[in-house]
Coordinates of C-alpha atoms in Angstrom, one line a residue:
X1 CA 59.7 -32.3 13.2
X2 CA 58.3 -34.4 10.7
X3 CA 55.2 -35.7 13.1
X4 CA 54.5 -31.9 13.9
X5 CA 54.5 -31.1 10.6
X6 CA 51.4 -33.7 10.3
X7 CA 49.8 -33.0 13.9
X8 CA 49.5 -29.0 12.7
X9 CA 48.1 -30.2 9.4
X10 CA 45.6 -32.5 11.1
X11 CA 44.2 -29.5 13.0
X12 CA 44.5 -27.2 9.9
X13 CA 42.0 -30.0 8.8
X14 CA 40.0 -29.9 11.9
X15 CA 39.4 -26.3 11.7
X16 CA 38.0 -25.8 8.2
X17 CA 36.1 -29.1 9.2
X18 CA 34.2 -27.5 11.8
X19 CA 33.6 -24.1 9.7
X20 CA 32.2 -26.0 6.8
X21 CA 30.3 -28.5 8.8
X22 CA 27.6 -26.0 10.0
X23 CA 27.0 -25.1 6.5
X24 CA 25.9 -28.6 6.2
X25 CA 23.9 -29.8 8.7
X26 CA 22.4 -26.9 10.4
X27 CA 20.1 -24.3 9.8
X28 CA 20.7 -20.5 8.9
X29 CA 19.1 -17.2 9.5
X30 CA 17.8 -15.2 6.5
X31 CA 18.0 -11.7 6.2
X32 CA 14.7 -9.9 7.6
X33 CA 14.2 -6.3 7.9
X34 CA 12.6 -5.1 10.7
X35 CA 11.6 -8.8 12.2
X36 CA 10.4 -7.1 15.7
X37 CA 8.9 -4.2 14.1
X38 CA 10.6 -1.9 16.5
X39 CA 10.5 2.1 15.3
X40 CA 12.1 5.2 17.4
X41 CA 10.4 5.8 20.7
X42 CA 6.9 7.4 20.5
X43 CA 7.1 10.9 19.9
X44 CA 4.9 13.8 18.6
X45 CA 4.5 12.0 15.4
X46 CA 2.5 9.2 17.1
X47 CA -1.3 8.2 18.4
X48 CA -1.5 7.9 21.9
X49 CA -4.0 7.2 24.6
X50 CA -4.6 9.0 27.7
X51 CA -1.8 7.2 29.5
X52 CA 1.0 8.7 26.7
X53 CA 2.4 5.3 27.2
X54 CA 0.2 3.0 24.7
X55 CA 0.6 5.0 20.9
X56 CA 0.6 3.6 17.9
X57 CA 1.8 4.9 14.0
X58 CA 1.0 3.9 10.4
X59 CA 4.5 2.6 9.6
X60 CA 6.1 -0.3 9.7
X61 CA 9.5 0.0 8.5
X62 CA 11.1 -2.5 6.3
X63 CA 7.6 -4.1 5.8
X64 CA 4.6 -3.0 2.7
X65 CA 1.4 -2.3 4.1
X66 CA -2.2 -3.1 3.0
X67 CA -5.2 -1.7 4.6
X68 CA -5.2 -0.1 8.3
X69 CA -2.0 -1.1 9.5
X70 CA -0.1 0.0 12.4
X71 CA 3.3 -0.3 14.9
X72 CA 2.2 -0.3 18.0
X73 CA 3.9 0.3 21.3
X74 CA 1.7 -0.9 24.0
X75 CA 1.2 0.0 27.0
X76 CA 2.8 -3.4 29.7
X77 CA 1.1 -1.9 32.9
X78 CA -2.5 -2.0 31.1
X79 CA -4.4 -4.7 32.5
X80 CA -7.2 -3.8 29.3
X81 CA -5.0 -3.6 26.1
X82 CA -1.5 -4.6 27.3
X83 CA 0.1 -7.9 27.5
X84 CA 0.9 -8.8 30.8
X85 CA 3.5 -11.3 30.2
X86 CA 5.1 -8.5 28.0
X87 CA 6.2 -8.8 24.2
X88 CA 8.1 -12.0 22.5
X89 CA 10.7 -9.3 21.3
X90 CA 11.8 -5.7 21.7
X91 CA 8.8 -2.9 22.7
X92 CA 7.0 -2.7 19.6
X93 CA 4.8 -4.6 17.7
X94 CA 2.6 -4.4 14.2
X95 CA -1.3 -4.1 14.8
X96 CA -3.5 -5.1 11.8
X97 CA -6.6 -4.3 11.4
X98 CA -9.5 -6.6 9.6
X99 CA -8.9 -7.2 5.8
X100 CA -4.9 -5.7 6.2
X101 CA -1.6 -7.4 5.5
X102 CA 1.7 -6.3 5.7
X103 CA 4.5 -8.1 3.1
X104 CA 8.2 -8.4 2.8
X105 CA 10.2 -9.6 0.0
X106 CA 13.4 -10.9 1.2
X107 CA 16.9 -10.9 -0.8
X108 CA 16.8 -14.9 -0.3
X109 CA 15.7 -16.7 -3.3
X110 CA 14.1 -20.6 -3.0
X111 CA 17.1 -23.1 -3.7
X112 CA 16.3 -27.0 -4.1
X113 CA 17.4 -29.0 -1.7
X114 CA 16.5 -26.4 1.4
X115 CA 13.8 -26.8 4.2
X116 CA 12.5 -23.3 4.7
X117 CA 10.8 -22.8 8.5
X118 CA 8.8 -19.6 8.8
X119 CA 8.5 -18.7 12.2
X120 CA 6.1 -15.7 13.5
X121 CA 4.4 -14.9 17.1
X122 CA 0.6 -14.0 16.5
X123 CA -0.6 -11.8 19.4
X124 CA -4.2 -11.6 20.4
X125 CA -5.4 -8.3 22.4
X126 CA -6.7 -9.0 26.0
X127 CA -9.8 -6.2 25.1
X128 CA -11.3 -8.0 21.4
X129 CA -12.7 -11.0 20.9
X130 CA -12.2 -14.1 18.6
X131 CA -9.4 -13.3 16.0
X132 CA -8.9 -14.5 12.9
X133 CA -4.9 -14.2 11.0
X134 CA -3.1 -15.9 8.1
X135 CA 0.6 -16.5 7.9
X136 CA 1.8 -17.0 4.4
X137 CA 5.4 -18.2 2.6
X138 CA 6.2 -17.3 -0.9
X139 CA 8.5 -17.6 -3.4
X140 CA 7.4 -15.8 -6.7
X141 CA 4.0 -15.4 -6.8
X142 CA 3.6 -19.5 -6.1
X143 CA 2.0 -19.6 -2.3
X144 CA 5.1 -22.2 -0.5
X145 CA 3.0 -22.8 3.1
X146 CA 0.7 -21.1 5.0
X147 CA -0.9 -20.9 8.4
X148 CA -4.8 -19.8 8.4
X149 CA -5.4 -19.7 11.9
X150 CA -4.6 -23.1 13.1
X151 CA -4.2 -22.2 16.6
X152 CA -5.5 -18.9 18.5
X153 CA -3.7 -17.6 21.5
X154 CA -5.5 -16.9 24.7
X155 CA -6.6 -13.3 25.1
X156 CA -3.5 -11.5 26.7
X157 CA -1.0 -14.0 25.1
X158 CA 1.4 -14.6 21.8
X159 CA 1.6 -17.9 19.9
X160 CA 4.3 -19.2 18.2
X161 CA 3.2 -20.4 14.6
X162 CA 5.4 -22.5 12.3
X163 CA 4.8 -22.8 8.5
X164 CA 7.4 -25.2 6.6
X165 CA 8.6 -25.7 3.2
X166 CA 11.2 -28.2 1.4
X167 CA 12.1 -27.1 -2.2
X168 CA 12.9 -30.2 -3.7
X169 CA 15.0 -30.9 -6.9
X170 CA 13.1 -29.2 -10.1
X171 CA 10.6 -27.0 -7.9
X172 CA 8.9 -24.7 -10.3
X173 CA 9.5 -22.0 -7.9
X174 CA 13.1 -22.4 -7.6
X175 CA 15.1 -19.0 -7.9
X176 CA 12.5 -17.1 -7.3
X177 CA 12.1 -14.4 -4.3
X178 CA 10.7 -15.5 -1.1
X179 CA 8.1 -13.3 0.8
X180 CA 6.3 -13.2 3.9
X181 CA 2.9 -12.2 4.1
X182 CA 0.9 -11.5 7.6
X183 CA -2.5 -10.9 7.3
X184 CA -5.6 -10.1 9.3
X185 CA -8.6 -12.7 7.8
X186 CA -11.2 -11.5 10.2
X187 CA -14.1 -8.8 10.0
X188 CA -14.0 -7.5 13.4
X189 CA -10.9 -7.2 15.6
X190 CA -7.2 -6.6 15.5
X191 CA -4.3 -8.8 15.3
X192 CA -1.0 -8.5 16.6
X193 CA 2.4 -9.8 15.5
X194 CA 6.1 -9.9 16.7
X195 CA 9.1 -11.2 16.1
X196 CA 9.5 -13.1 12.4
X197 CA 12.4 -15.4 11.6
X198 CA 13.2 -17.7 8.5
X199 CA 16.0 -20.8 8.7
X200 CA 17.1 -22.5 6.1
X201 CA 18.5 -25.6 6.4
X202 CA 19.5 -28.2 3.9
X203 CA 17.0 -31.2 3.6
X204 CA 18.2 -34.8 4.6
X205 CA 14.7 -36.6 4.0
X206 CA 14.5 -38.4 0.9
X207 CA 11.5 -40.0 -0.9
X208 CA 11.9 -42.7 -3.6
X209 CA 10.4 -41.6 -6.5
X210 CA 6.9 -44.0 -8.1
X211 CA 6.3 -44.6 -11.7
X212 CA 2.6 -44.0 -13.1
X213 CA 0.8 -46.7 -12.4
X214 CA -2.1 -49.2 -14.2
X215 CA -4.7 -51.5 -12.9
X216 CA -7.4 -53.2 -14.0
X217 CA -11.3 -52.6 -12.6
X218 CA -11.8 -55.4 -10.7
X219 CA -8.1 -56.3 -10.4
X220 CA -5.8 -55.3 -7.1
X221 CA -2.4 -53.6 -7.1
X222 CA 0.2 -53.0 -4.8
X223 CA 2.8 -49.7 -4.7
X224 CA 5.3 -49.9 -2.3
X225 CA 6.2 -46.5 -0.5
X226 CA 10.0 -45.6 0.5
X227 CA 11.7 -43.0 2.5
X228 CA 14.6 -42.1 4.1
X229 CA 16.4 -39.2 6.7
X230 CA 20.3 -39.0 6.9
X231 CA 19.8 -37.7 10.5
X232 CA 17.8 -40.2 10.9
X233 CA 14.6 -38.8 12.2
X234 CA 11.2 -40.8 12.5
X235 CA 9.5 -40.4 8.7
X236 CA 6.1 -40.2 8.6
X237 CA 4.3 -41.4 5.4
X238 CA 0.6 -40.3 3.5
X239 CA -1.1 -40.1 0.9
X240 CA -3.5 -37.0 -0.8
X241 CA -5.7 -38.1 -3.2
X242 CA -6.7 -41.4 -2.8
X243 CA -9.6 -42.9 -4.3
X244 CA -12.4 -44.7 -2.5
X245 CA -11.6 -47.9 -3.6
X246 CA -7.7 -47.6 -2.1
X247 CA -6.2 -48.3 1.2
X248 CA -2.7 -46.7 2.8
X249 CA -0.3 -48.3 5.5
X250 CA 2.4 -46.4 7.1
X251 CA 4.7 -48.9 8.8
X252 CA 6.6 -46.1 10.6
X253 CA 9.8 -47.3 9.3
X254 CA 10.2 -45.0 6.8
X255 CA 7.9 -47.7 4.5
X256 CA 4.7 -48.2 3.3
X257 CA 2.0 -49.6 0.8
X258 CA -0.6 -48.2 -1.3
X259 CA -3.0 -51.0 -2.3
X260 CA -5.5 -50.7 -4.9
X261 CA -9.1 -52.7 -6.0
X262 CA -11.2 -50.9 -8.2
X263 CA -14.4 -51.4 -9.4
X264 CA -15.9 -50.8 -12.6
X265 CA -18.0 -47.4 -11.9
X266 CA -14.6 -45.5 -11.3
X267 CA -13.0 -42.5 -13.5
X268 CA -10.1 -43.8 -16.1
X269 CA -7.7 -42.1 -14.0
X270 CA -6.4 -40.7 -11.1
X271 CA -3.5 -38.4 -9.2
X272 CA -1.9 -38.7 -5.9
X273 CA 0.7 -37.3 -3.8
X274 CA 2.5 -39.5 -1.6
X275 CA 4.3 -37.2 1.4
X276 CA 6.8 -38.3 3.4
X277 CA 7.7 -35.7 6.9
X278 CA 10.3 -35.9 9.4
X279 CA 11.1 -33.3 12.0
X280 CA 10.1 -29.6 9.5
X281 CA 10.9 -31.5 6.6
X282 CA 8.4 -32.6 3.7
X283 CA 8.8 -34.1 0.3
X284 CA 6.4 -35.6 -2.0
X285 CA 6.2 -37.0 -5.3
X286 CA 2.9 -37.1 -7.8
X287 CA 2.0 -40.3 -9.7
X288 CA -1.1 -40.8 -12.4
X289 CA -2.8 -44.5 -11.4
X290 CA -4.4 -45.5 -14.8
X291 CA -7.3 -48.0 -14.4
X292 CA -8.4 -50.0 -17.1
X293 CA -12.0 -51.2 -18.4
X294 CA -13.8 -49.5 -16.8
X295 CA -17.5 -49.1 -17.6
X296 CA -17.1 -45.4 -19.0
X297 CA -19.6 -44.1 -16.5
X298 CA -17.4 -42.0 -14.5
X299 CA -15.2 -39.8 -17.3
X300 CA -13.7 -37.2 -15.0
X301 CA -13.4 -37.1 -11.0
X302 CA -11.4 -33.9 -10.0
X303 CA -11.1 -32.7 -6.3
X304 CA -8.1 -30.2 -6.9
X305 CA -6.0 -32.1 -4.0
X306 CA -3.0 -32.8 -5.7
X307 CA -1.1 -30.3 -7.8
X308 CA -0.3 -31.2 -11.7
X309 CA -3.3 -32.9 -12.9
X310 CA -3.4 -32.0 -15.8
X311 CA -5.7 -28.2 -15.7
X312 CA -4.1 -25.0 -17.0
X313 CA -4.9 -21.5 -16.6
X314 CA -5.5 -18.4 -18.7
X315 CA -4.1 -14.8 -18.2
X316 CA -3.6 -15.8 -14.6
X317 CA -6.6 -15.5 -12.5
X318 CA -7.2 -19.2 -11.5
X319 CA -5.8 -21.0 -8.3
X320 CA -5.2 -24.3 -6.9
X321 CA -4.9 -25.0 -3.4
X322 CA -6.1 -24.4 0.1
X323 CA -8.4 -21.2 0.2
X324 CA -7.7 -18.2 3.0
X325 CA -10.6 -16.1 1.4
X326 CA -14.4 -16.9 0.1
X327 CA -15.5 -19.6 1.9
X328 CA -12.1 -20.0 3.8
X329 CA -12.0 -24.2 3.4
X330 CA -12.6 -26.9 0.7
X331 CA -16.4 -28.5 -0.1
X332 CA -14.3 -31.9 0.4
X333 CA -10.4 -32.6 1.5
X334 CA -8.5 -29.3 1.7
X335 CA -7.8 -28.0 -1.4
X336 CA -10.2 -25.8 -4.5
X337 CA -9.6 -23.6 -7.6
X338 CA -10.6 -20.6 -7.2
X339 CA -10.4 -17.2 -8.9
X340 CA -8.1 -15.9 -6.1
X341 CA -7.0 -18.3 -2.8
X342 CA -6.3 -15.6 -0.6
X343 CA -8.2 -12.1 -1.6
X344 CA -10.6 -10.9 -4.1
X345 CA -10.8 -11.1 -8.2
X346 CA -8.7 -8.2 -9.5
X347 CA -10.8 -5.7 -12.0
X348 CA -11.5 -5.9 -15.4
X349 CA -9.2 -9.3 -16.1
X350 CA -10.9 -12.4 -17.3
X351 CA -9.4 -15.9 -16.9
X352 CA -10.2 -19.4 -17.8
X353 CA -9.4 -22.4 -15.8
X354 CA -9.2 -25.6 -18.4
X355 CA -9.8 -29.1 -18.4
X356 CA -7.7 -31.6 -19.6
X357 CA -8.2 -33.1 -23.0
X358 CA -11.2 -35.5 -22.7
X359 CA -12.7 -38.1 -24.7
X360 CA -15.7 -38.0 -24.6
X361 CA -17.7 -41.7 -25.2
X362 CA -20.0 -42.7 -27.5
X363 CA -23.7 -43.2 -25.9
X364 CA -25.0 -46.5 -26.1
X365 CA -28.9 -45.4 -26.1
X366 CA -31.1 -42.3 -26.0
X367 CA -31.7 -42.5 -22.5
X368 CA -27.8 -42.0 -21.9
X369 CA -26.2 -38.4 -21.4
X370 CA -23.5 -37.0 -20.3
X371 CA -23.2 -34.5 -17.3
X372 CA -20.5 -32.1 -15.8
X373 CA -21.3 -31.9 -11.9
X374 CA -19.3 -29.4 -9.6
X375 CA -19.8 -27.7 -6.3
X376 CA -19.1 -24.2 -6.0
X377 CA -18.9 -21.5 -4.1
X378 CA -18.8 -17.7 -5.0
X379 CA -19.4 -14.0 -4.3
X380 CA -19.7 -11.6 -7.6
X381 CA -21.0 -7.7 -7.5
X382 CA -23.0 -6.8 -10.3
X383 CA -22.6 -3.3 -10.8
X384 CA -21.4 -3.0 -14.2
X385 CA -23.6 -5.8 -16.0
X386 CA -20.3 -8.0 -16.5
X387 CA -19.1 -10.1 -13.4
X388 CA -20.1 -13.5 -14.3
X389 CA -18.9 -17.3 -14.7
X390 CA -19.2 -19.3 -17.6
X391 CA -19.1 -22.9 -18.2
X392 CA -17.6 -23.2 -22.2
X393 CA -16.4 -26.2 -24.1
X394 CA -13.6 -26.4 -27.3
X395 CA -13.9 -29.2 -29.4
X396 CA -11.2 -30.7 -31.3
X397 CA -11.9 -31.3 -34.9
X398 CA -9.0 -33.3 -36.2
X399 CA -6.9 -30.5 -36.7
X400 CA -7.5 -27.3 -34.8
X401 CA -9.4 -26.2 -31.5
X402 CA -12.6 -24.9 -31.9
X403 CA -13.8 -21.3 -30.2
X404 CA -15.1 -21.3 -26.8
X405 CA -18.8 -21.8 -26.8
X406 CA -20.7 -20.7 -23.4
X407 CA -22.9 -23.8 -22.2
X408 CA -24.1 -22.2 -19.1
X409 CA -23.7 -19.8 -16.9
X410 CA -23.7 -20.7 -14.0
X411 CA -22.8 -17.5 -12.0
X412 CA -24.5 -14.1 -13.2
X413 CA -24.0 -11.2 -10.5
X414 CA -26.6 -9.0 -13.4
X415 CA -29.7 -10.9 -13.9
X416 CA -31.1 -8.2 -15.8
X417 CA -31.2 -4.4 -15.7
X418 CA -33.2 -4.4 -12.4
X419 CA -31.0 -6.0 -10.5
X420 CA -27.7 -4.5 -11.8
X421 CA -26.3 -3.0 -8.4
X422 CA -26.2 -5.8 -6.3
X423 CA -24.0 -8.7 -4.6
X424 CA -25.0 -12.1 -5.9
X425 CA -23.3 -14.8 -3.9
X426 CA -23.8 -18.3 -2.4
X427 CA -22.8 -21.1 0.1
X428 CA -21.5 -24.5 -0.9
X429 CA -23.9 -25.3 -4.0
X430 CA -24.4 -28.5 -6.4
X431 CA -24.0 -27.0 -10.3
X432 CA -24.9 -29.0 -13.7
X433 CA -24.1 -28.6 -17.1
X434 CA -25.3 -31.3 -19.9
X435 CA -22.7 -32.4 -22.4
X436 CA -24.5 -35.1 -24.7
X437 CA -24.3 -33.1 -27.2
X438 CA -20.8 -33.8 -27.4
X439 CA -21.2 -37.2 -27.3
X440 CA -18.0 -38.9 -29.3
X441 CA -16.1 -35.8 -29.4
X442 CA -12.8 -34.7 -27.8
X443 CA -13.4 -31.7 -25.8
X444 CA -11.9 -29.2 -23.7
X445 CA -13.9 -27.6 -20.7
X446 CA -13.5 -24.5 -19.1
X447 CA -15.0 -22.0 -15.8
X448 CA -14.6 -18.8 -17.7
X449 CA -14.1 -15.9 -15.0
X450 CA -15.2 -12.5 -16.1
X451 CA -14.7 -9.5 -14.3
X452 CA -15.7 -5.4 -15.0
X453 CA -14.7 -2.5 -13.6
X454 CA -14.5 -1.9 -9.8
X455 CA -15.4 1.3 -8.1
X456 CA -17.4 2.8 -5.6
X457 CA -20.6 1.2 -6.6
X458 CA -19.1 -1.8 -8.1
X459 CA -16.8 -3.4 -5.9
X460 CA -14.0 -6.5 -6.7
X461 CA -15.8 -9.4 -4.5
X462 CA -14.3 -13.3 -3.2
X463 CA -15.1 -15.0 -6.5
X464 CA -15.4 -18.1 -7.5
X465 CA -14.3 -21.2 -6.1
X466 CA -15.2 -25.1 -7.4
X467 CA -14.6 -28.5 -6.1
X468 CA -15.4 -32.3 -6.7
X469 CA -15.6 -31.7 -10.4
X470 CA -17.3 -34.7 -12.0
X471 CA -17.9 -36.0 -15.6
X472 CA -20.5 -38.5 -15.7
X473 CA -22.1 -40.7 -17.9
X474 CA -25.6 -43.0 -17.6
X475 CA -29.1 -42.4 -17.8
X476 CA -30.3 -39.7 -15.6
X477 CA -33.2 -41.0 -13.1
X478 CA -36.0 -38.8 -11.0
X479 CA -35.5 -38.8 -7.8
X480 CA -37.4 -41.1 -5.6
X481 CA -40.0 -38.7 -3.6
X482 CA -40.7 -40.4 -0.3
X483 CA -44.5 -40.0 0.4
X484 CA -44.2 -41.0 4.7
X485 CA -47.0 -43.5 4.3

């Protein structure tokens, strides 16, 4: 009786084992409403073609909508519109329209220690052209992943897209909602979606964590990289940010080595993000590599690739990261700040996006200065006389910050009275703003956005978006003009 006793207790064990062990190891569903965006069957209520068949209707139940939205229910026997291999789920789908979106926030919020894989079927019509579509992960307002039209599907066809996310311990966004956001990026034709899922699973890849790190110009240092997966899937290792003078090797072990020789003519300091992925799983971890004696001549080199170094934001505006809007992609690498990533500047709401504290050094000569070089990118409207973008500086005077003095401006959608009413934009451009005045000083920079009211005539536009921001030091030279002789 005795030995039954334990054999049913055993199995007791067994069970609640096997209950508790998909918890663990594999991934769950989270709630979405309406992830087929299936509504009743077509009825009087509805848009419909001549065949009565394909009809369409601006809801989308469960889901916000921005712009010209639409469910659709197409019609599967029409060889023009239809999709001939029929629908990834149920008979409906959602049909945006150019600049639309639709959103929903989900009841889930971001946990540490989660992989998050967004899943959503992107349709493209057989009867439009080239599409364009971003598929977007939040949690908060802090963009998690996003998918800005990686891959197109043939005309006639769905693709499946994939955008992941690992929330690792102390992620800003943690408790926070998470959101989905489809969107329509292009100017001309329609995109379709269907079918949107969201598994959570818990994250078995592990990255050692790096100290900040100094070196010497003209010296060479080494920085191990380490990472490991209890499942023990292949880990792939990289690096964002590195500097020219820097080498990475991914052993494909889970290890790797950062090695480092830098010259003199390189900034003080730099950031970078080692990532380690295996299977839908990333984690990273951010280190500051201090280099030491250098000759002074580079002060600041910022390309807005790796997140936390060291810029803030006022009331809001500013973003870091890769750009869905404006000029769509980076001068250099991937990433930008920009007044908005992913739409345009909201109205009458001015921000600043700030500079760490610098040092500015002390010139050696007259001939020396000091410059601030940047590329930028932007798209203002002029209407009311106030759209602009400033470059300021606030110097430190032992005690206190000083006011915000404009240095340039760089961007001005007014230009006068005559040209009030008009757009004032701009492809990938070098700007320059001369800081030897401040020679010696501690300062703080800023790109002060500043935006009026929007209406009819005076419309919210793309912004402003900068990269490669430089502080440099030397004496400025002419440039050599080549005479073909």
């Amino acid at each position: 009786m005795k030995k039954r006793g334990h054999i049913k207790l055993w199995i007791l064990v067994g069970i609640l084992l096997s209950f508790i062990e998909p918890f663990n190891s594999f991934a769950l569903s989270a709630n979405i409403s309406n992830p087929s965006f299936e509504e009743d069957r077509p009825d009087t209520t509805w848009t419909c073609d001549g065949s009565g068949i394909s009809c369409w209707k601006g809801i989308a139940t469960g889901w916000m909508l921005n712009g010209s939205v639409d469910t659709w229910h197409p019609n599967p026997d029409d060889p023009v519109s239809g999709y001939p291999n029929g629908l990834p789920d149920g008979e409906n789908v959602v049909a945006i329209n150019p600049s639309g979106s639709v959103e929903q926030t989900l009841e889930e919020v971001l946990s540490e220690g989660y992989t998050y894989s967004l899943e959503v079927n992107v349709g493209h019509r057989p009867d439009v052209g080239s599409i364009q579509y971003a598929v977007q992960l939040y949690a908060g307002d802090s963009l998690l992943g996003y998918d800005n039209g990686s891959q197109i599907p043939d005309a006639g066809e769905f693709l499946t897209i994939t955008v992941n996310y690992t929330a690792q311990p102390g992620d800003p966004s943690a408790g926070q909602p998470l959101s989905i956001r489809l969107a329509n990026t292009g100017s001309a034709n329609q995109v379709n979606f269907d079918l949107v899922s969201l598994d959570v699973s818990p994250t078995t890849l592990e990255l050692s964590p790096i100290d900040n790190q100094a070196v010497e110009a003209g010296g060479l240092l080494s920085v191990p990289v380490t990472a490991t997966d209890s499942d023990g899937q292949p880990i792939a290792l990289s690096v964002v940010g590195l500097p020219p003078f820097a080498t990475f090797t991914d052993y494909g072990d889970g290890t790797g080595l950062i090695e480092f020789s830098p010259d003199v003519d390189v900034a003080p300091y730099y950031y970078l993000n080692v990532i380690a992925q295996a299977g839908n799983q990333m984690v990273s971890d951010v280190f500051r590599l201090t280099v030491g004696s250098t000759d002074g001549s580079v002060i600041l080199k910022e390309s807005f690739e790796v997140y936390g170094s060291g810029w803030s934001v006022d009331n809001g505006v500013w973003e870091v990261g890769v750009p869905t809007s404006g000029p769509a992609s980076a001068h250099s690498g991937s990433s930008v700040a920009a007044t908005v990533l992913d739409g345009d500047y909201p109205a009458q709401t001015d921000s600043r996006l700030i500079s760490p504290v610098l040092a500015l050094p002390t010139l050696g000569s007259a001939e020396e200065g000091i410059e601030l070089r940047f590329w930028h990118w932007f798209d203002y409207d002029g209407g009311d006389q106030r759209d602009k973008g400033y470059v300021q500086v606030s110097v430190w005077d032992g005690s206190n910050w000083g006011a915000w003095t404009t240095l340039a401006t760089p961007v001005d959608a007014h230009e006068g009275a005559a040209n009030a009413y008009r757009t004032y934009n701009s492809g990938w451009s070098r700007g320059a703003v001369d800081l030897t005045a401040y020679a010696g000083q501690q300062v703080r920079l800023a790109f002060y956005h500043v935006a009026g009211q929007v209406n009819a005539w005076d419309p919210s536009r793309s912004g402003w978006y900068l990269d490669e921001v430089e502080l440099w030091r030397g004496n400025p030279q002419m440039p050599v003009i080549e005479g073909f002789e």
